[in-house]
Coordinates of C-alpha atoms and ligand atoms in Angstrom, one line a residue:
M167 CA 73.5 69.6 74.3
I168 CA 70.7 67.6 76.0
K169 CA 72.9 65.7 78.0
K170 CA 73.4 69.0 80.3
F171 CA 69.8 68.3 81.3
N172 CA 70.0 64.7 82.0
K173 CA 72.7 62.1 81.2
Y174 CA 70.1 59.7 79.9
L175 CA 68.3 61.9 77.4
S176 CA 69.5 61.6 74.0
Y177 CA 68.2 61.8 70.2
R178 CA 68.6 58.5 68.2
N179 CA 67.6 58.8 64.7
N180 CA 65.9 62.2 65.4
S181 CA 63.7 60.6 68.1
L182 CA 63.9 61.5 71.6
Y183 CA 64.8 58.6 74.2
L184 CA 65.0 58.7 78.0
D185 CA 67.5 56.0 78.8
E186 CA 66.8 53.1 76.5
T187 CA 63.0 53.9 76.1
S188 CA 61.9 56.2 73.4
F189 CA 59.0 58.8 74.2
E190 CA 57.4 57.8 71.0
S191 CA 57.0 54.4 72.4
I192 CA 56.0 55.7 75.6
K193 CA 53.0 57.6 74.0
K194 CA 51.6 54.5 72.4
K195 CA 51.1 53.1 76.0
Y196 CA 50.0 56.3 77.8
S197 CA 48.3 59.3 77.4
T198 CA 50.0 62.7 77.9
P199 CA 50.5 64.8 79.9
L200 CA 52.6 62.4 81.6
Y201 CA 55.9 62.8 84.1
C202 CA 58.5 60.4 83.0
Y203 CA 61.6 60.0 85.0
S204 CA 65.1 58.0 84.5
L205 CA 65.9 56.3 87.7
S206 CA 69.4 55.9 86.6
E207 CA 69.7 59.8 86.4
I208 CA 68.6 60.0 90.1
H209 CA 71.1 57.2 91.2
N210 CA 74.1 58.6 89.3
N211 CA 73.3 62.1 91.0
F212 CA 73.4 60.6 94.4
V213 CA 76.7 58.6 93.7
E214 CA 78.3 61.7 92.3
L215 CA 77.3 63.9 95.0
K216 CA 78.4 61.2 97.5
K217 CA 81.8 60.6 95.8
S218 CA 82.6 64.4 95.5
F219 CA 83.1 64.3 99.1
K220 CA 86.8 63.2 99.8
K221 CA 87.2 64.0 103.3
I222 CA 84.2 63.6 105.3
K223 CA 81.2 61.5 104.7
P224 CA 78.0 63.8 105.4
M225 CA 74.9 62.4 106.3
I226 CA 72.8 63.0 103.0
C227 CA 69.3 63.5 103.9
Y228 CA 67.1 63.8 100.7
A229 CA 64.7 66.7 101.0
V230 CA 61.9 64.8 100.3
K231 CA 59.4 67.7 99.4
A232 CA 61.3 68.0 96.0
N233 CA 59.5 64.4 95.0
N234 CA 57.9 62.1 97.4
H235 CA 57.2 59.3 94.8
N236 CA 57.9 55.7 96.2
Q237 CA 60.0 54.9 93.4
I238 CA 62.6 57.5 94.3
L239 CA 62.2 57.1 98.1
S240 CA 62.7 53.4 97.8
L241 CA 65.9 54.0 95.4
L242 CA 67.5 56.5 97.6
S243 CA 66.9 54.4 100.6
K244 CA 68.4 51.4 99.0
S245 CA 71.5 53.7 98.2
G246 CA 71.8 54.7 101.9
C247 CA 70.3 58.1 101.7
G248 CA 68.6 59.5 104.4
A249 CA 65.6 62.0 104.6
D250 CA 64.6 65.7 105.3
V251 CA 61.0 65.9 106.1
V252 CA 58.9 68.6 106.8
S253 CA 55.4 66.9 107.7
K254 CA 54.1 63.7 109.1
G255 CA 53.0 62.4 105.7
E256 CA 56.8 62.9 104.5
L257 CA 58.0 61.0 107.8
K258 CA 55.7 58.2 107.3
K259 CA 56.1 57.6 103.7
S260 CA 60.1 57.6 104.0
I261 CA 59.9 55.1 106.7
D262 CA 57.4 53.1 104.8
N263 CA 60.2 53.1 102.0
G264 CA 62.8 51.8 104.4
I265 CA 64.6 54.8 105.2
T266 CA 65.3 54.3 109.0
P267 CA 64.4 57.1 111.4
D268 CA 68.1 57.4 112.6
K269 CA 68.6 58.8 109.3
I270 CA 66.0 61.2 109.3
V271 CA 65.6 65.0 110.2
F272 CA 62.6 67.1 110.6
S273 CA 62.5 70.7 109.5
G274 CA 59.8 73.2 109.2
V275 CA 58.1 76.2 110.9
G276 CA 55.1 74.9 111.7
K277 CA 55.2 71.3 112.8
T278 CA 52.0 70.6 115.0
K279 CA 52.0 69.1 118.1
D280 CA 50.8 65.9 116.6
E281 CA 53.7 65.8 114.1
I282 CA 56.0 66.3 116.8
K283 CA 54.4 63.8 119.2
Y284 CA 54.9 61.2 116.2
A285 CA 58.3 62.1 115.2
L286 CA 59.5 61.7 119.0
N287 CA 57.9 58.4 119.0
K288 CA 59.6 57.2 115.9
K289 CA 62.8 58.5 117.3
I290 CA 64.0 60.4 114.4
K291 CA 67.7 61.5 114.3
Q292 CA 66.7 65.1 115.2
L293 CA 64.1 67.9 115.1
N294 CA 65.4 71.0 113.3
V295 CA 63.8 73.8 115.5
E296 CA 62.8 77.1 113.8
S297 CA 61.6 79.2 116.9
E298 CA 61.9 79.3 120.6
E299 CA 58.0 78.8 121.0
E300 CA 58.4 75.7 119.3
L301 CA 61.2 74.5 121.5
E302 CA 58.8 75.1 124.5
E303 CA 56.1 73.0 122.9
I304 CA 58.7 70.2 122.3
V305 CA 59.6 70.2 126.2
E306 CA 55.8 70.0 126.9
I307 CA 55.2 67.1 124.8
A308 CA 58.4 65.3 125.4
K309 CA 57.6 65.4 129.2
V310 CA 54.2 64.0 128.5
E311 CA 55.9 61.1 126.2
K312 CA 58.5 60.6 128.4
K313 CA 61.3 61.2 125.7
K314 CA 64.2 63.1 125.2
E315 CA 64.9 64.7 122.0
N316 CA 67.7 65.7 119.6
I317 CA 67.5 69.0 118.3
C318 CA 69.6 71.5 116.0
I319 CA 68.7 75.0 116.1
R320 CA 67.9 76.3 112.6
V321 CA 69.8 79.8 112.1
N322 CA 68.9 82.5 110.1
P323 CA 72.1 83.8 109.1
D324 CA 70.7 86.9 107.1
V325 CA 72.3 86.1 104.0
D326 CA 70.6 86.6 100.4
P327 CA 70.9 83.6 98.4
R328 CA 70.4 85.6 95.2
T329 CA 67.7 83.4 93.9
H330 CA 64.0 84.1 93.2
H331 CA 62.5 85.8 96.2
K332 CA 59.6 83.1 96.7
I333 CA 62.6 80.5 97.3
S334 CA 64.8 82.5 99.7
T335 CA 64.9 81.7 103.1
G336 CA 68.0 83.0 104.7
R337 CA 67.4 86.7 104.9
S338 CA 66.2 88.0 108.2
E339 CA 62.9 89.2 106.8
D340 CA 62.3 85.5 105.7
K341 CA 60.0 83.5 108.3
F342 CA 62.7 80.7 108.6
G343 CA 65.0 80.1 111.6
I344 CA 66.2 82.0 114.6
P345 CA 68.4 85.3 114.4
N346 CA 72.1 84.6 115.2
S347 CA 71.9 86.9 118.0
R348 CA 69.3 85.1 119.9
V349 CA 70.7 81.6 119.4
I350 CA 73.5 81.5 122.7
K351 CA 70.5 82.5 124.7
L352 CA 68.6 79.2 123.7
F353 CA 71.5 77.1 124.3
E354 CA 72.0 78.7 127.9
K355 CA 68.3 78.3 128.9
Y356 CA 68.1 74.7 127.7
K357 CA 71.4 73.5 129.0
N358 CA 70.7 70.3 131.2
N359 CA 67.1 70.3 130.2
D360 CA 65.6 66.6 130.8
Y361 CA 63.5 66.5 127.7
L362 CA 65.7 68.1 125.2
K363 CA 69.6 68.1 124.0
I364 CA 70.5 71.0 121.7
V365 CA 73.3 69.0 119.6
G366 CA 74.0 71.4 116.9
L367 CA 73.0 74.1 114.5
S368 CA 71.2 73.8 111.1
I369 CA 70.7 76.3 107.9
H370 CA 69.1 76.4 104.7
I371 CA 69.5 79.9 103.0
G372 CA 67.3 79.1 100.0
S373 CA 66.8 76.8 96.9
Q374 CA 68.0 77.0 93.2
I375 CA 71.3 78.7 94.2
K376 CA 73.5 79.3 91.3
N377 CA 76.4 80.7 92.5
M378 CA 79.0 79.8 95.6
R379 CA 79.2 83.0 97.3
P380 CA 76.2 83.0 99.3
F381 CA 77.0 79.3 100.5
E382 CA 80.3 80.5 101.4
I383 CA 79.2 83.7 103.3
A384 CA 76.5 81.6 105.2
F385 CA 78.8 78.8 106.1
K386 CA 81.5 80.9 107.4
K387 CA 78.7 83.0 109.6
I388 CA 77.7 79.7 110.9
K389 CA 81.3 78.3 111.9
K390 CA 81.9 81.4 113.5
Q391 CA 78.8 80.8 115.6
I392 CA 80.0 77.4 116.5
I393 CA 83.4 78.6 117.5
S394 CA 81.7 80.9 120.0
L395 CA 79.3 78.5 121.6
R396 CA 82.0 76.1 121.9
E397 CA 84.2 78.8 123.9
L398 CA 81.3 79.1 126.0
G399 CA 81.2 75.4 126.9
F400 CA 78.7 74.2 124.8
E401 CA 79.1 71.0 123.1
I402 CA 78.3 71.2 119.3
T403 CA 78.2 67.8 117.7
V404 CA 76.2 68.1 114.6
L405 CA 76.1 70.8 111.7
D406 CA 73.3 70.6 109.1
L407 CA 73.7 72.8 106.2
G408 CA 70.5 72.3 104.3
G409 CA 70.0 72.1 100.4
G410 CA 69.8 74.6 97.9
I411 CA 72.3 73.7 95.1
G412 CA 70.9 74.6 91.7
I413 CA 70.5 72.8 88.6
R414 CA 70.5 73.8 84.9
Y415 CA 67.2 74.7 83.5
L416 CA 68.3 76.1 80.1
E417 CA 71.6 75.1 78.0
N418 CA 73.4 78.5 79.0
D419 CA 72.5 78.4 82.7
R420 CA 75.7 78.6 84.6
I421 CA 75.4 76.7 87.9
I422 CA 77.5 75.5 90.9
N423 CA 80.1 72.7 90.3
I424 CA 79.1 70.0 92.8
K425 CA 82.7 69.2 93.5
E426 CA 83.6 72.7 94.4
Y427 CA 80.9 73.0 96.7
C428 CA 81.7 69.8 98.4
L429 CA 85.3 71.3 98.5
L430 CA 83.9 74.4 100.4
V431 CA 82.2 72.3 102.7
E432 CA 85.4 70.1 103.6
K433 CA 87.8 73.2 103.8
L434 CA 85.5 74.9 106.2
F435 CA 84.2 71.9 108.5
S436 CA 86.5 68.7 107.8
N437 CA 88.6 69.7 110.9
M438 CA 85.9 70.9 113.2
K439 CA 84.9 67.6 114.7
L440 CA 81.4 67.7 113.4
E441 CA 79.0 65.4 112.0
I442 CA 77.8 67.2 108.9
I443 CA 74.4 66.6 107.5
I444 CA 73.3 67.8 103.7
E445 CA 69.6 68.2 102.6
P446 CA 70.0 68.3 99.0
G447 CA 66.6 68.1 96.9
R448 CA 66.5 69.5 93.5
S449 CA 69.9 68.3 92.8
L450 CA 69.2 64.8 93.3
V451 CA 66.1 64.6 91.4
G452 CA 65.4 67.5 89.4
S453 CA 67.3 66.7 86.2
S454 CA 65.6 63.2 86.1
G455 CA 62.0 64.1 85.3
I456 CA 60.5 64.8 82.0
L457 CA 57.1 66.2 81.2
L458 CA 55.8 64.6 78.1
S459 CA 53.1 66.5 76.5
S460 CA 51.1 66.8 73.1
V461 CA 50.5 69.9 71.0
I462 CA 46.4 70.3 71.4
R463 CA 46.6 73.0 68.3
K464 CA 48.3 75.9 67.0
K465 CA 46.7 79.1 67.4
S466 CA 47.6 82.4 65.3
G467 CA 47.1 85.3 67.3
E468 CA 47.1 89.0 66.1
K469 CA 50.9 89.4 67.4
K470 CA 52.3 86.1 67.8
D471 CA 51.7 82.2 67.5
F472 CA 50.7 80.3 70.5
I473 CA 51.3 76.2 70.8
I474 CA 48.7 75.0 73.0
I475 CA 49.8 72.1 74.9
D476 CA 47.9 69.7 77.1
A477 CA 50.2 70.1 79.9
G478 CA 49.1 73.1 82.1
M479 CA 50.1 75.1 85.0
N480 CA 48.2 72.5 87.4
N481 CA 50.8 70.0 86.1
L482 CA 54.0 72.1 86.5
I483 CA 53.5 75.3 88.5
R484 CA 57.1 76.4 88.4
P485 CA 56.9 78.9 85.3
A486 CA 54.0 80.7 86.7
M487 CA 54.8 80.8 90.2
Y488 CA 58.8 81.6 90.0
N489 CA 59.0 82.7 86.4
A490 CA 60.9 79.4 85.9
K491 CA 62.3 78.6 82.5
H492 CA 62.2 75.0 81.3
E493 CA 63.8 73.7 78.2
I494 CA 61.4 72.4 75.8
L495 CA 62.5 69.8 72.9
P496 CA 60.5 68.2 70.3
V497 CA 60.3 64.4 70.6
K498 CA 60.5 64.0 66.8
R499 CA 63.4 66.0 65.8
K500 CA 63.0 67.4 62.1
N501 CA 64.8 69.6 59.7
L502 CA 61.9 72.3 59.7
K503 CA 62.3 75.9 59.6
K504 CA 62.5 77.5 63.3
K505 CA 59.5 79.4 64.3
K506 CA 58.9 81.5 67.3
Y507 CA 56.0 80.6 69.9
D508 CA 54.6 81.2 73.2
F509 CA 54.0 77.7 74.7
V510 CA 51.0 77.7 76.7
G511 CA 48.7 75.4 78.5
P512 CA 44.7 74.7 78.5
I513 CA 44.1 76.4 81.8
C514 CA 42.0 79.4 81.9
E515 CA 44.8 81.7 83.3
S516 CA 47.2 84.0 81.5
A517 CA 50.0 82.6 84.0
D518 CA 49.7 79.4 82.2
I519 CA 52.7 80.0 80.2
F520 CA 55.6 77.4 79.8
S521 CA 57.9 79.4 77.7
K522 CA 57.4 83.1 75.9
Q523 CA 58.8 83.6 72.3
N524 CA 60.4 80.1 72.2
I525 CA 62.7 79.6 69.0
S526 CA 61.4 76.0 68.0
Q527 CA 61.2 73.8 65.0
A528 CA 57.7 74.3 63.6
L529 CA 55.2 72.2 65.3
K530 CA 51.6 71.1 64.6
K531 CA 48.6 69.1 66.1
D532 CA 49.7 65.9 67.9
D533 CA 53.6 66.7 68.0
L534 CA 54.9 65.5 71.2
I535 CA 57.1 67.8 73.2
A536 CA 59.3 67.0 76.2
I537 CA 59.7 69.8 79.1
C538 CA 62.9 69.3 80.6
S539 CA 64.3 69.1 84.1
V540 CA 61.1 68.7 86.1
G541 CA 61.8 65.8 88.4
A542 CA 61.9 68.4 91.4
Y543 CA 58.8 70.4 92.9
G544 CA 56.9 69.2 89.5
A545 CA 54.3 66.2 90.1
C546 CA 54.4 67.0 93.7
M547 CA 53.2 70.5 93.2
S548 CA 50.6 69.6 90.7
S549 CA 47.0 70.1 91.2
N550 CA 43.5 69.1 89.9
Y551 CA 42.6 72.9 89.0
N552 CA 40.2 73.0 86.2
L553 CA 39.3 69.4 87.2
R554 CA 42.0 68.2 84.6
G555 CA 42.4 65.4 86.7
D556 CA 45.8 64.0 88.5
I557 CA 48.7 63.4 86.5
K558 CA 50.5 60.2 85.9
E559 CA 54.2 59.3 86.7
I560 CA 56.1 56.6 85.1
F561 CA 59.7 55.4 86.0
I562 CA 62.3 54.6 83.0
K563 CA 65.0 51.9 83.8
K564 CA 66.9 51.2 80.6
N565 CA 64.0 49.8 78.3
E566 CA 61.6 49.0 81.3
I567 CA 58.8 51.3 82.2
I568 CA 57.7 51.0 85.8
D569 CA 54.3 52.8 86.5
E570 CA 53.5 52.0 90.0
Ligands
LLP937 N1 66.0 71.8 103.2 C1 65.1 72.7 103.8 C2 64.7 73.1 105.3 C3 64.4 73.3 102.7 O1 63.4 74.1 103.3 C4 64.5 72.8 101.3 C5 63.7 73.4 100.2 C6 65.5 71.9 101.1 C7 66.3 71.5 102.3 C8 65.8 71.5 99.7 O2 66.2 72.3 98.9 P1 66.6 72.1 97.3 O3 68.2 71.3 97.5 O4 65.9 71.3 96.7 O5 66.9 73.5 96.8 N2 59.3 74.9 94.9 C9 60.3 75.6 95.0 C10 61.4 75.0 95.7 C11 61.1 75.2 97.3 C12 62.2 74.8 98.0 C13 61.9 74.7 99.5 N3 62.9 74.2 100.5 C14 60.6 75.5 93.2 O6 60.2 74.9 92.4 O7 62.0 76.1 92.8

């Protein structure tokens, strides 16, 4: 069952291991809460994705926002992966970890003048532009810097990705992208511009998408748009399909089959003479991470029992922010009676809940638990709220622990 969350997670003699390392041995060296990642899982996710494309070789640009740790960027860079960045910080860190600028795309609605200037001078692959106003500013900056920049116009296709509303980006009411209806006008306006070249379109409709249908609808819309633009004589060479592939958080979650996703992309675009880019974040790193936490104490309430753990919403905000549910496993599996608990953190907010009415083996003070699938949008979204301190991250490679 646990292989469903992470291929390198297993019980051996009823003790939970990540790759060849037991969490009990980790706890002897480190204090909790602690993020632990399996490097093999990340590598495996990348290789599986790459292998699933049969007809085309898309440029895989890892969405750095999912987890920007040096270990992850350097592993993916060595595997040949590019980067999708949304800030100067992410751009700089990607380059510092060996990702060459010709494999870096820069997305985001709020690129500042300083960020645009920095990107132009680094000669990155392209800027994915989200408004007409942004295009105007890029021209101004490129004039001064004496540069000509490649641009993809991010289209807002008005498609509901059927995910949590806070991570939906492709509906017309969302702040992202430019409506389909305004795209042709932009191509006309910037035709033969000295400072920028619109080379194609980009799209990203949302995150944690668990069903193929929204992808299919959005991709068909963008294909139609490309055909119309070409009929008008515009040259379209690049198509960036964004990220969004969902992962399994609970055992029975039904998720997208990666091979099916790749098949759809190839069916729609393999004979379109396009350079395809994809920007996966969560699907590359999400499954790799475990948040190791200790039970501080059990508390019996009037109506229910609470397990108070030393990880809080400051370490993992996803349950509080998106109602996300992450599987919780005991590190030491025992044949004890099952109990119903609310797993809560120590933060002074009622939103600091990891799991409500979770059926778990009976737990007691100092027991270790593992919160699964926290590799994406976990540590990078953590804070020092309540002054609980910054959380440590370690990486596991077989029986080796890397903690820098
Ligand atoms: N490309 C763009 C332009 C994006 O905005 C995002 C994510 C991605 C790619 C990567 O998407 P992924 O493959 O990871 O779904 N904090 C939220 C998720 C926010 C996603 C933001 N954009 C969460 O914890 O669920």
